[in-house]
Short mmCIF file of C-alpha atoms and ligand atoms in Angstrom, two decimals:
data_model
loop_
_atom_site.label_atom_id
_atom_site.label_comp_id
_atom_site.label_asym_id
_atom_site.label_seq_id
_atom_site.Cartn_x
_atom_site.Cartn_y
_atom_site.Cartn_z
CA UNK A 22 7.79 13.59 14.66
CA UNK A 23 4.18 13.27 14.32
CA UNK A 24 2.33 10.34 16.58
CA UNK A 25 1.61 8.44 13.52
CA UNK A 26 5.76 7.82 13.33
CA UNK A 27 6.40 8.60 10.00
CA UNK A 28 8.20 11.57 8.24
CA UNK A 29 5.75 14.25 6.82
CA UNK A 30 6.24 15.54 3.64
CA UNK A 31 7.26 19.01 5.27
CA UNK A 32 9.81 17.30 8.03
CA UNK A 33 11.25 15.61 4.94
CA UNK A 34 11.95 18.35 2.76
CA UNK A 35 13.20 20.76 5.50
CA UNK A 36 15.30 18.51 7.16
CA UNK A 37 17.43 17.67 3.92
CA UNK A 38 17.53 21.50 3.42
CA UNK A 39 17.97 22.31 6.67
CA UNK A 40 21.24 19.60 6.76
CA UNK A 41 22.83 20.97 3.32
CA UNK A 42 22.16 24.42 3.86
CA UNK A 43 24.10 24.05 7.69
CA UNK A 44 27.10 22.11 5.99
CA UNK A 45 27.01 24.80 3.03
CA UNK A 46 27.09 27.81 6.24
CA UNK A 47 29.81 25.88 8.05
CA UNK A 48 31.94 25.34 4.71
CA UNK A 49 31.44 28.90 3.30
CA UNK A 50 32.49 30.26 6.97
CA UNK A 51 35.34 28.14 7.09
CA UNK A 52 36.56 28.22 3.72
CA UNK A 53 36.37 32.71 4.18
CA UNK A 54 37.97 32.08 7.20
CA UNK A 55 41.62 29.97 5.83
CA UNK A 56 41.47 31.92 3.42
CA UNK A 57 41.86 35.35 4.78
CA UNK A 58 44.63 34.48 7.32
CA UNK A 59 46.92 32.80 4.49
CA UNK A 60 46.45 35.72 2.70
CA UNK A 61 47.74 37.83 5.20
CA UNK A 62 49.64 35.35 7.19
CA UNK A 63 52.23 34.78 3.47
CA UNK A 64 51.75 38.00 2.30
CA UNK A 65 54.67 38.30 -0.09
CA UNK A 66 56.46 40.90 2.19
CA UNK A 67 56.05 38.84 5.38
CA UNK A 68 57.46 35.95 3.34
CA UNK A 69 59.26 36.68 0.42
CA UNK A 70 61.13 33.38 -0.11
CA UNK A 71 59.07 30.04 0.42
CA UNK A 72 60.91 28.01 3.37
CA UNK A 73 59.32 24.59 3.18
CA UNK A 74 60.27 22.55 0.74
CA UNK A 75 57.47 19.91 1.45
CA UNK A 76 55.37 18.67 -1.64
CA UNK A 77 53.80 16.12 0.14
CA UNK A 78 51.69 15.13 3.23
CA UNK A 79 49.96 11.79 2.93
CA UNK A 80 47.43 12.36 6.43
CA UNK A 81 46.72 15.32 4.93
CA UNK A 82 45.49 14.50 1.66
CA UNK A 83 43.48 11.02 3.82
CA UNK A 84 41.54 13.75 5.66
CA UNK A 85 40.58 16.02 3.54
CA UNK A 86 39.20 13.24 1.16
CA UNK A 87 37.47 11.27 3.79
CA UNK A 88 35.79 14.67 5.58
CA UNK A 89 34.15 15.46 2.10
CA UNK A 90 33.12 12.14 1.24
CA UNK A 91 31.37 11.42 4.34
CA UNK A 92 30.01 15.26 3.95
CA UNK A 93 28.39 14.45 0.53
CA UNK A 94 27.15 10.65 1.57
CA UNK A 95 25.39 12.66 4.24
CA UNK A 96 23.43 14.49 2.24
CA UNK A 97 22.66 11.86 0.40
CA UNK A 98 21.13 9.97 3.50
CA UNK A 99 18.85 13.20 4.08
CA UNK A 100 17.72 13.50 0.42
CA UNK A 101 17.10 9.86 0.08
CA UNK A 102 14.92 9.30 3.54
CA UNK A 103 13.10 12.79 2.43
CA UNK A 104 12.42 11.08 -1.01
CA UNK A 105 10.95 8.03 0.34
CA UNK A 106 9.09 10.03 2.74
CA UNK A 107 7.35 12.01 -0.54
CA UNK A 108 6.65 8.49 -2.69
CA UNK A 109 5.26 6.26 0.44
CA UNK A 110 2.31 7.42 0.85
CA UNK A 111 0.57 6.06 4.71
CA UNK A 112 -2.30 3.68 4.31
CA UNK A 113 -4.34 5.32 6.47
CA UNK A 114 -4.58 8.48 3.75
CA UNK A 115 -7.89 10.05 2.98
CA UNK A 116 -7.82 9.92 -1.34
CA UNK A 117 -8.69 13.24 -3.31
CA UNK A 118 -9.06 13.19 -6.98
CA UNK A 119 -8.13 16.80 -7.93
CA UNK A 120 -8.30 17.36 -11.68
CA UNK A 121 -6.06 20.54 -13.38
CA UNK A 122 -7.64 21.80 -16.22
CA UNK A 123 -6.93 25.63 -18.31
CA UNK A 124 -7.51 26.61 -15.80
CA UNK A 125 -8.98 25.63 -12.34
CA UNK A 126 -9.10 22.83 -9.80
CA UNK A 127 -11.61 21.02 -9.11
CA UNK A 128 -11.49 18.19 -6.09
CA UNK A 129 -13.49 15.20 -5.58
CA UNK A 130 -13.96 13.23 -2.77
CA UNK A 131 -14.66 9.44 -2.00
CA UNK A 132 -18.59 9.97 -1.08
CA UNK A 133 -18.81 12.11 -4.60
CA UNK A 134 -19.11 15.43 -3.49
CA UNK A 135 -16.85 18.10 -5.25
CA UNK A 136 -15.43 21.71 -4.53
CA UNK A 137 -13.21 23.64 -6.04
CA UNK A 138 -11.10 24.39 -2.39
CA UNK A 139 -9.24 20.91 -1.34
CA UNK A 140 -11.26 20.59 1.53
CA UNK A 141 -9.45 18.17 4.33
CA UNK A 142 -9.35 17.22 8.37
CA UNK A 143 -6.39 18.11 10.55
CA UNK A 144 -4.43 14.52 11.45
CA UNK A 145 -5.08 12.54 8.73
CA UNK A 146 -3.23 12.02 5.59
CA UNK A 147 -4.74 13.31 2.77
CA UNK A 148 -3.30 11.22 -0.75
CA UNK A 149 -4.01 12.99 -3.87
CA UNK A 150 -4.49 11.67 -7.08
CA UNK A 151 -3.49 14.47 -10.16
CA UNK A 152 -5.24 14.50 -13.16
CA UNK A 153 -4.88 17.09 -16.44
CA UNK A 154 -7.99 16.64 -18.78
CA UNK A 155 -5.39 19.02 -20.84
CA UNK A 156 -2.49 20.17 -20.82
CA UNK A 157 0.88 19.90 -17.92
CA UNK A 158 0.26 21.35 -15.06
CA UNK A 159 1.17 21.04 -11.60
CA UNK A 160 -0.12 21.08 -8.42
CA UNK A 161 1.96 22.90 -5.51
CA UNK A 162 1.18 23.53 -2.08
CA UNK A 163 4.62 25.20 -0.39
CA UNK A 164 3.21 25.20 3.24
CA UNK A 165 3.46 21.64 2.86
CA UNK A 166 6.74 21.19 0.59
CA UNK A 167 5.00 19.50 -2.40
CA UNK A 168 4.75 20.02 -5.80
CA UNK A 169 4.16 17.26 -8.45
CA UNK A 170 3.05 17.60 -12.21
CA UNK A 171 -0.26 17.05 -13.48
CA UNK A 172 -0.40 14.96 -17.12
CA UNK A 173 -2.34 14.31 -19.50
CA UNK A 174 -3.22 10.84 -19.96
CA UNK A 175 -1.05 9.75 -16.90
CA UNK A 176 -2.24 9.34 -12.89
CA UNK A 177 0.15 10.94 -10.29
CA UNK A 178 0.15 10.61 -6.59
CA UNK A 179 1.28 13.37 -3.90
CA UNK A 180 0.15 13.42 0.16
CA UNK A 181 0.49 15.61 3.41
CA UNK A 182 -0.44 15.86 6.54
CA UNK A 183 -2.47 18.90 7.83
CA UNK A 184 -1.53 19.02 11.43
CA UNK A 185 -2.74 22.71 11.84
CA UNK A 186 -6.07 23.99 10.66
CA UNK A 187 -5.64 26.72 8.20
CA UNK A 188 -5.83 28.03 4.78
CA UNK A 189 -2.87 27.27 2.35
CA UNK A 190 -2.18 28.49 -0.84
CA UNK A 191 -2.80 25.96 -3.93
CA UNK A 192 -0.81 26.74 -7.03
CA UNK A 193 -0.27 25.46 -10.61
CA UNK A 194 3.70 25.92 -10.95
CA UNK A 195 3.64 24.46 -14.64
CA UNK A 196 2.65 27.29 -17.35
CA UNK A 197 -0.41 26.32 -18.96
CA UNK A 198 -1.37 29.19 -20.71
CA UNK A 199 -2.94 32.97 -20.33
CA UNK A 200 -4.86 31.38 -17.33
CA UNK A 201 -1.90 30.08 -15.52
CA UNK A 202 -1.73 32.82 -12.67
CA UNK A 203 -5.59 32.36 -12.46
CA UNK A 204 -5.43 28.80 -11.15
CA UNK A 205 -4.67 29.65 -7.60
CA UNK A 206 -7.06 27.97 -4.62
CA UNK A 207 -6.46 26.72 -1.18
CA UNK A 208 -6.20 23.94 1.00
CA UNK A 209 -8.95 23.99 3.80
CA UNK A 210 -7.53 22.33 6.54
CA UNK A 211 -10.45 22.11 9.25
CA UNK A 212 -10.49 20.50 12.55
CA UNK A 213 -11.39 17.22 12.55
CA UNK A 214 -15.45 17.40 13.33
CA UNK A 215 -15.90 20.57 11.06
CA UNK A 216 -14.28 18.52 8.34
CA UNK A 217 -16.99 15.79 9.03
CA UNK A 218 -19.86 18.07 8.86
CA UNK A 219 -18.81 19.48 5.74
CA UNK A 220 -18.19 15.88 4.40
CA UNK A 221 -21.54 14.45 4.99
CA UNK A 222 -23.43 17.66 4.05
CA UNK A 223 -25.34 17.15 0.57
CA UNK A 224 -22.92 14.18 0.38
CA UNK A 225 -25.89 12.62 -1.73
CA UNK A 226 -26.29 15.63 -4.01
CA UNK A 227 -24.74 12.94 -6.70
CA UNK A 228 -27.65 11.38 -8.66
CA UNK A 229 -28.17 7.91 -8.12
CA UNK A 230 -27.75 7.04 -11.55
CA UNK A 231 -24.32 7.73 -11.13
CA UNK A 232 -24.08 5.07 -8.88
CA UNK A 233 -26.00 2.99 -11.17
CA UNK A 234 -23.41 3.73 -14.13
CA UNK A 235 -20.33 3.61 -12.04
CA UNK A 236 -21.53 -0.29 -10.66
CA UNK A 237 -22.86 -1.79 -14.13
CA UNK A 238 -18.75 -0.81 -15.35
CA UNK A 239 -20.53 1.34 -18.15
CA UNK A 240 -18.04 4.44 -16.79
CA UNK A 241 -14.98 2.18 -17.82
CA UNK A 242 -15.53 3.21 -21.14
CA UNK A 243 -17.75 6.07 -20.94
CA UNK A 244 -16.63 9.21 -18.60
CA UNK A 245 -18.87 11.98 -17.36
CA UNK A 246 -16.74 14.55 -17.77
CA UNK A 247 -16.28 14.81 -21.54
CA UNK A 248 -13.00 13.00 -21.70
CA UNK A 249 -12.38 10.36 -24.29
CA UNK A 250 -12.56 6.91 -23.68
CA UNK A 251 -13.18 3.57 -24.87
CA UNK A 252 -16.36 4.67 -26.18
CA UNK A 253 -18.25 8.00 -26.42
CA UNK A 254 -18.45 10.40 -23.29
CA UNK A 255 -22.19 10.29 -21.40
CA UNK A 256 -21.81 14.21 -20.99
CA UNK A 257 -24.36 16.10 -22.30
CA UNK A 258 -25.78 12.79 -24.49
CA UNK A 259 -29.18 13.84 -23.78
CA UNK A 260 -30.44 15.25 -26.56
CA UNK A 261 -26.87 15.81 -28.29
CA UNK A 262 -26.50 14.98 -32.13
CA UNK A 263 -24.33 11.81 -32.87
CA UNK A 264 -23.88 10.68 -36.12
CA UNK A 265 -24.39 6.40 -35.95
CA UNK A 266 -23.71 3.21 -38.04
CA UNK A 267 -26.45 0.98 -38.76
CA UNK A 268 -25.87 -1.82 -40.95
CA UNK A 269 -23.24 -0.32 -42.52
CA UNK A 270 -24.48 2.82 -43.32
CA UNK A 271 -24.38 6.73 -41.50
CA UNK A 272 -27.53 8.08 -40.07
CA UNK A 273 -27.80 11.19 -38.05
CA UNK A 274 -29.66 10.70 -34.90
CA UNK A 275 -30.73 12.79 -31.31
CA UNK A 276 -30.04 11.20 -29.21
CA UNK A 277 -33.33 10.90 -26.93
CA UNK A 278 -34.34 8.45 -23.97
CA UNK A 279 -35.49 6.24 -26.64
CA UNK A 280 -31.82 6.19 -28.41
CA UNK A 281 -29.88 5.72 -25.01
CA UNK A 282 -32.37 3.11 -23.87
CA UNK A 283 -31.82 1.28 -27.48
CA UNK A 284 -27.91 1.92 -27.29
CA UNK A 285 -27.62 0.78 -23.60
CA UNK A 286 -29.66 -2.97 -24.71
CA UNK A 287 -28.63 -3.32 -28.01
CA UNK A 288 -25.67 -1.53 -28.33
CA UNK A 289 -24.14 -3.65 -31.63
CA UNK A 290 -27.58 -2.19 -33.64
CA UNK A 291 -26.66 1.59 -33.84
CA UNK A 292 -22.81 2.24 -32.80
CA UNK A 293 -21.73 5.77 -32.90
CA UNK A 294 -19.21 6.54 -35.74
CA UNK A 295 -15.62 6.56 -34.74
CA UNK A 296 -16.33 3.99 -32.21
CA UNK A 297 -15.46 0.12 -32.42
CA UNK A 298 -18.84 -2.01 -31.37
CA UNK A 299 -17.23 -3.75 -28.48
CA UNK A 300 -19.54 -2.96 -25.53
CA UNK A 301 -21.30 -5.62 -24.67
CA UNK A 302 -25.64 -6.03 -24.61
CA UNK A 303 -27.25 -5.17 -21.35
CA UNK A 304 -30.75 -6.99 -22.60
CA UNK A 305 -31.28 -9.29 -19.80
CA UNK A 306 -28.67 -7.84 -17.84
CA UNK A 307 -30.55 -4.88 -16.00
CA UNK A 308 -33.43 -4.75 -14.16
CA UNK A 309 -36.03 -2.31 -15.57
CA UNK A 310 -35.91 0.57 -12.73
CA UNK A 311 -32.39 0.51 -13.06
CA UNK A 312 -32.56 0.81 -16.95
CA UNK A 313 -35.11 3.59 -16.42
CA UNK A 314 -33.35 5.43 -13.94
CA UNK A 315 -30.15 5.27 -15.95
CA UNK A 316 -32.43 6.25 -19.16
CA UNK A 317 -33.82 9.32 -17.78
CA UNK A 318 -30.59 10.88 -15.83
CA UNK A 319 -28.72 10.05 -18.99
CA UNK A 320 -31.02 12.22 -21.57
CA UNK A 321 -31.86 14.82 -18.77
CA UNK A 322 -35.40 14.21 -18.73
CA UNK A 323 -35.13 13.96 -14.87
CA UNK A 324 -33.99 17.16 -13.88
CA UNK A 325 -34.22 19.86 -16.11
CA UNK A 326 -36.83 22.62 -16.29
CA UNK A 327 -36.67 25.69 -18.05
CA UNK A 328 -35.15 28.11 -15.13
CA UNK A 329 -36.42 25.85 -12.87
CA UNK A 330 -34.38 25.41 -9.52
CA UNK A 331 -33.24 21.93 -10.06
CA UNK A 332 -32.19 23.32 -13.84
CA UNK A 333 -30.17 26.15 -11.68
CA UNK A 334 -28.31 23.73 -9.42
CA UNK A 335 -27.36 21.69 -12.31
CA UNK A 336 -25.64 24.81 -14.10
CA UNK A 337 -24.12 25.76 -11.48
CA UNK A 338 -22.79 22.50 -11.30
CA UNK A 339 -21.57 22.07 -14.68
CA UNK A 340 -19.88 25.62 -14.74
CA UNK A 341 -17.84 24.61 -11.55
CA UNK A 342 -17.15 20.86 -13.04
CA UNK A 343 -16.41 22.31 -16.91
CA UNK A 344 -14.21 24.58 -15.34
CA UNK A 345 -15.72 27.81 -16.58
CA UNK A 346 -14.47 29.71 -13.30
CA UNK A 347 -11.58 29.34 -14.34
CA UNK A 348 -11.26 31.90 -16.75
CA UNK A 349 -15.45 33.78 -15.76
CA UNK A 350 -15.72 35.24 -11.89
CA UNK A 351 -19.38 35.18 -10.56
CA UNK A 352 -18.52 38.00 -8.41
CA UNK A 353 -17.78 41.05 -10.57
CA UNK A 354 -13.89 40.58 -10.64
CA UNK A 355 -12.17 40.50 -14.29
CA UNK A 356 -10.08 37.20 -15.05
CA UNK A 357 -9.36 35.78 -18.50
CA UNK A 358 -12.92 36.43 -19.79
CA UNK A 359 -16.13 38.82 -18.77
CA UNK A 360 -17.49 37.60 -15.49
CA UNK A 361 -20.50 35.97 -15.39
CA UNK A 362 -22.33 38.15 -12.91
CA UNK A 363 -24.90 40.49 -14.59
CA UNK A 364 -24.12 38.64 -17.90
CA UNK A 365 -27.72 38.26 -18.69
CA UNK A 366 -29.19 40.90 -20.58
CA UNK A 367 -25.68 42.71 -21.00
CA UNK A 368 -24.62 44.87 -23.81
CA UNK A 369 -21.74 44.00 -24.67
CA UNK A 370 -19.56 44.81 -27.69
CA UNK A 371 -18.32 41.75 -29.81
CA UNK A 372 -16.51 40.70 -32.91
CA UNK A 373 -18.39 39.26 -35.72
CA UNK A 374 -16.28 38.39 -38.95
CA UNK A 375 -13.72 41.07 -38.56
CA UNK A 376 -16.77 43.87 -37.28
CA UNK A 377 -17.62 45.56 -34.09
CA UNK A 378 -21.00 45.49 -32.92
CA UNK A 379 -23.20 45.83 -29.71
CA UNK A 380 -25.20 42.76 -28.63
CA UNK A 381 -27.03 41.97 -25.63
CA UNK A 382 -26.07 38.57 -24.18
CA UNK A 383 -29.85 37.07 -24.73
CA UNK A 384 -30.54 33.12 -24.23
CA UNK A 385 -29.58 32.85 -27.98
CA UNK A 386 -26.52 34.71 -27.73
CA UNK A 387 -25.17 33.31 -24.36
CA UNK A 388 -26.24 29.49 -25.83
CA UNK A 389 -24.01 30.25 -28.95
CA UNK A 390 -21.28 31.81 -26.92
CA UNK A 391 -20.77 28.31 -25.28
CA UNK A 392 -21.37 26.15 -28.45
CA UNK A 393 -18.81 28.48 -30.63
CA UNK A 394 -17.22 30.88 -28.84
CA UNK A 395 -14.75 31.78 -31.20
CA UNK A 396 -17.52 33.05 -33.60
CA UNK A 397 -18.83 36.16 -31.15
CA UNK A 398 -15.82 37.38 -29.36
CA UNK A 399 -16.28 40.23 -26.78
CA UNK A 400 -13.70 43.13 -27.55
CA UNK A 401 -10.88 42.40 -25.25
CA UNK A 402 -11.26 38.79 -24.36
CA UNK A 403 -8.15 36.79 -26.10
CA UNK A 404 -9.61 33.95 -28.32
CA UNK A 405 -8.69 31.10 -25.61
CA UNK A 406 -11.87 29.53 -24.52
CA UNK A 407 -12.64 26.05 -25.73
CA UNK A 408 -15.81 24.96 -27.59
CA UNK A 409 -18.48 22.93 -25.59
CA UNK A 410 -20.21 22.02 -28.76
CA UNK A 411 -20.22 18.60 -27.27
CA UNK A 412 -22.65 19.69 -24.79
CA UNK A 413 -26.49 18.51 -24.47
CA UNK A 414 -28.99 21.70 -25.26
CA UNK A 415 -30.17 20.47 -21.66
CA UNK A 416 -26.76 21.09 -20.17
CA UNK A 417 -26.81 24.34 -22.14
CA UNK A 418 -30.23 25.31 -20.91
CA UNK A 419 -29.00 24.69 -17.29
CA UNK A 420 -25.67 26.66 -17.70
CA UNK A 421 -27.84 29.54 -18.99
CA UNK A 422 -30.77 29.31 -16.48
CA UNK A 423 -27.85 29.37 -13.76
CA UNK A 424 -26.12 32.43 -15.43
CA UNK A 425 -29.30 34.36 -15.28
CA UNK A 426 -29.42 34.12 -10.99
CA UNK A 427 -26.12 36.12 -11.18
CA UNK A 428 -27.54 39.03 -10.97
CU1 CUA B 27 -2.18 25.19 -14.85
CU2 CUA B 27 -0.37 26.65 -14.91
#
């Protein structure tokens, strides 16, 4: 037992096995053993007319119900303490948000940093919350005798304890698809002060604005990861297309600082089709560096230059959070679909209404390949990947001045 005095998840699940699987030895050696000698002992030869002419022995029959029973109750006792062990999580846990999608992980911590390895100190619970922005999956770590589905539209909750630094393997054990076998990772357990220094570094890497949205409630309604919610998802608004409702009637709009700055005051005015106009006006309600800083993070104004390096960390970012590496390696290796290293500038040969050709991936090409995939398949990729049409051409931009470093 650890100091902390409660059952890990590991000394819970072994020591129910570990209790059945003893009985089941004991039984199965026993059982052999009876067995065998009254075969031989009243062998028909030995024996050939049966003496006794006893058809009943009431101590008998007492024991060998009472042995059993208690047998089974005990197991029961060692499955039910092991399942409490798994559901109460300690309050002292560190929380991880690790979201499954086809087909990665991706792990975020309390201070907002993010990884794609679930990154945690020896000694301390670690509680983690499992999201799917798509389909089941499930997220199993053996070393530490968990596994626990991942669903759509629903929170679950597993923990452990690391209590030696190492690297264990991360599975999905639900299949989700042709990238199921791809969405393998690890758990980093490092010792307590690496863990720290890992923690803190770049913890601020997460804009402000974030911040910002996350305290005035607007991420309630609006995620920043392109899942639906109450109302429209901020990913990739800056300079996206939305189709709006003004009095009544359907207008196409970009949507540019001055649209989000309009939307976020006066929200009732233009409301984006599809949506109900519920979210209430922040005139008067935010201060004006606030509003600004919110304004200029939200349509990308802030950070994005063509190539430039903040554009590069920003792709990089989005192909980690969007869960491209699931399916594209940066490193060469093949997986689901071509890797992304070298991919600028590539011939490559694709499908185009039912015809081979040779293209080279060009800024044009490689922008369209995100939008649509579908519509320019490379010859041997399966038809699988999703279309990001929903991203900003400033998201795009940054995805594609990222791809280009992988040289
Ligand atoms: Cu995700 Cu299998």
């Amino acid at each position: 037992m650890n100091p902390q005095q409660y059952l890990t998840t590991t000394e819970a699940v072994d020591s129910a096995f570990l209790f059945i699987f003893a009985i089941s030895g004991v039984m199965l050696l026993g059982i052999t053993v009876a067995m065998v000698y009254f075969v031989v002992r009243y062998n028909r030869k030995r024996c050939p007319q049966p003496l006794s002419q006893k058809d009943k022995n009431l101590w008998l029959e007492i024991v060998w119900t009472i042995i059993p029973t208690a047998l089974v109750l005990a197991m029961f006792w060692y499955g039910w303490e092991g399942y409490l062990s798994l559901q109460n999580i300690p309050d002292d846990a560190m929380e991880v948000k690790a979201t499954a999608r086809m087909w990665s992980w991706n792990f975020e911590y309390e201070n907002g940093k993010s990884s794609d390895k679930l990154y945690v100190p020896v000694g301390r619970p670690v509680k983690v919350r499992l999201e799917s922005v798509d389909v089941l999956h499930s997220f199993y770590v053996p070393a530490f005798r968990i596994k626990r589905d991942c669903v759509p539209g629903m929170t679950t909750w597993t923990w452990f304890l690391p209590e030696e630094a190492g690297s264990y393997d991360l599975f999905c054990a639900e299949y989700c698809g042709v990238g199921h076998a791809d969405m393998i990772t690890t758990v980093e357990a490092l010792p307590a002060a690496e863990f720290d220094a890992w923690y803190a570094e770049k913890a601020a890497a997460r804009p402000d604005a974030v911040a910002l949205l996350e305290g005035y409630g607007c991420t309630g309604c609006h995620s920043l990861d392109g899942t639906a919610g109450a109302g429209p998802s901020l990913l990739g608004i800056g300079g996206s297309k939305r189709t709006v409702v003004i009095d009544g009637k359907e207008k196409e709009i970009i949507a540019d600082s001055d649209y989000i700055r309009r939307a976020i005051l006066e929200p009732a005015a233009e409301v984006v089709k599809g949506f109900a106009a519920i979210m209430p006006p922040y005139a008067g309600a935010i201060p004006e560096e606030d509003l600004v800083a919110i304004v200029a993070f939200l349509a990308g104004e802030d950070d994005i230059a063509d190539g430039g390096k903040e554009g590069v960390e920003i792709g990089s970012r989005l192909v980690r959070e969007l869960g491209c590496l699931g399916c594209h390696s940066t490193d060469g290796t093949v997986s689901v679909g071509p890797t992304f290293k070298g991919i600028y500038g590539r011939k490559s040969i694709i499908v185009r209404d039912g015809k081979e050709l040779t293209v080279e991936a060009d800024e044009e090409y490689l922008s369209r390949s995100i939008v649509d995939p579908a519509a320019d398949l490379v010859v041997g990729a399966p038809p699988v990947m999703p279309t990001y049409s929903h991203l900003g051409a400033e998201d795009v931009e940054a995805i594609i001045a990222y791809l280009k470093t992988l040289k």
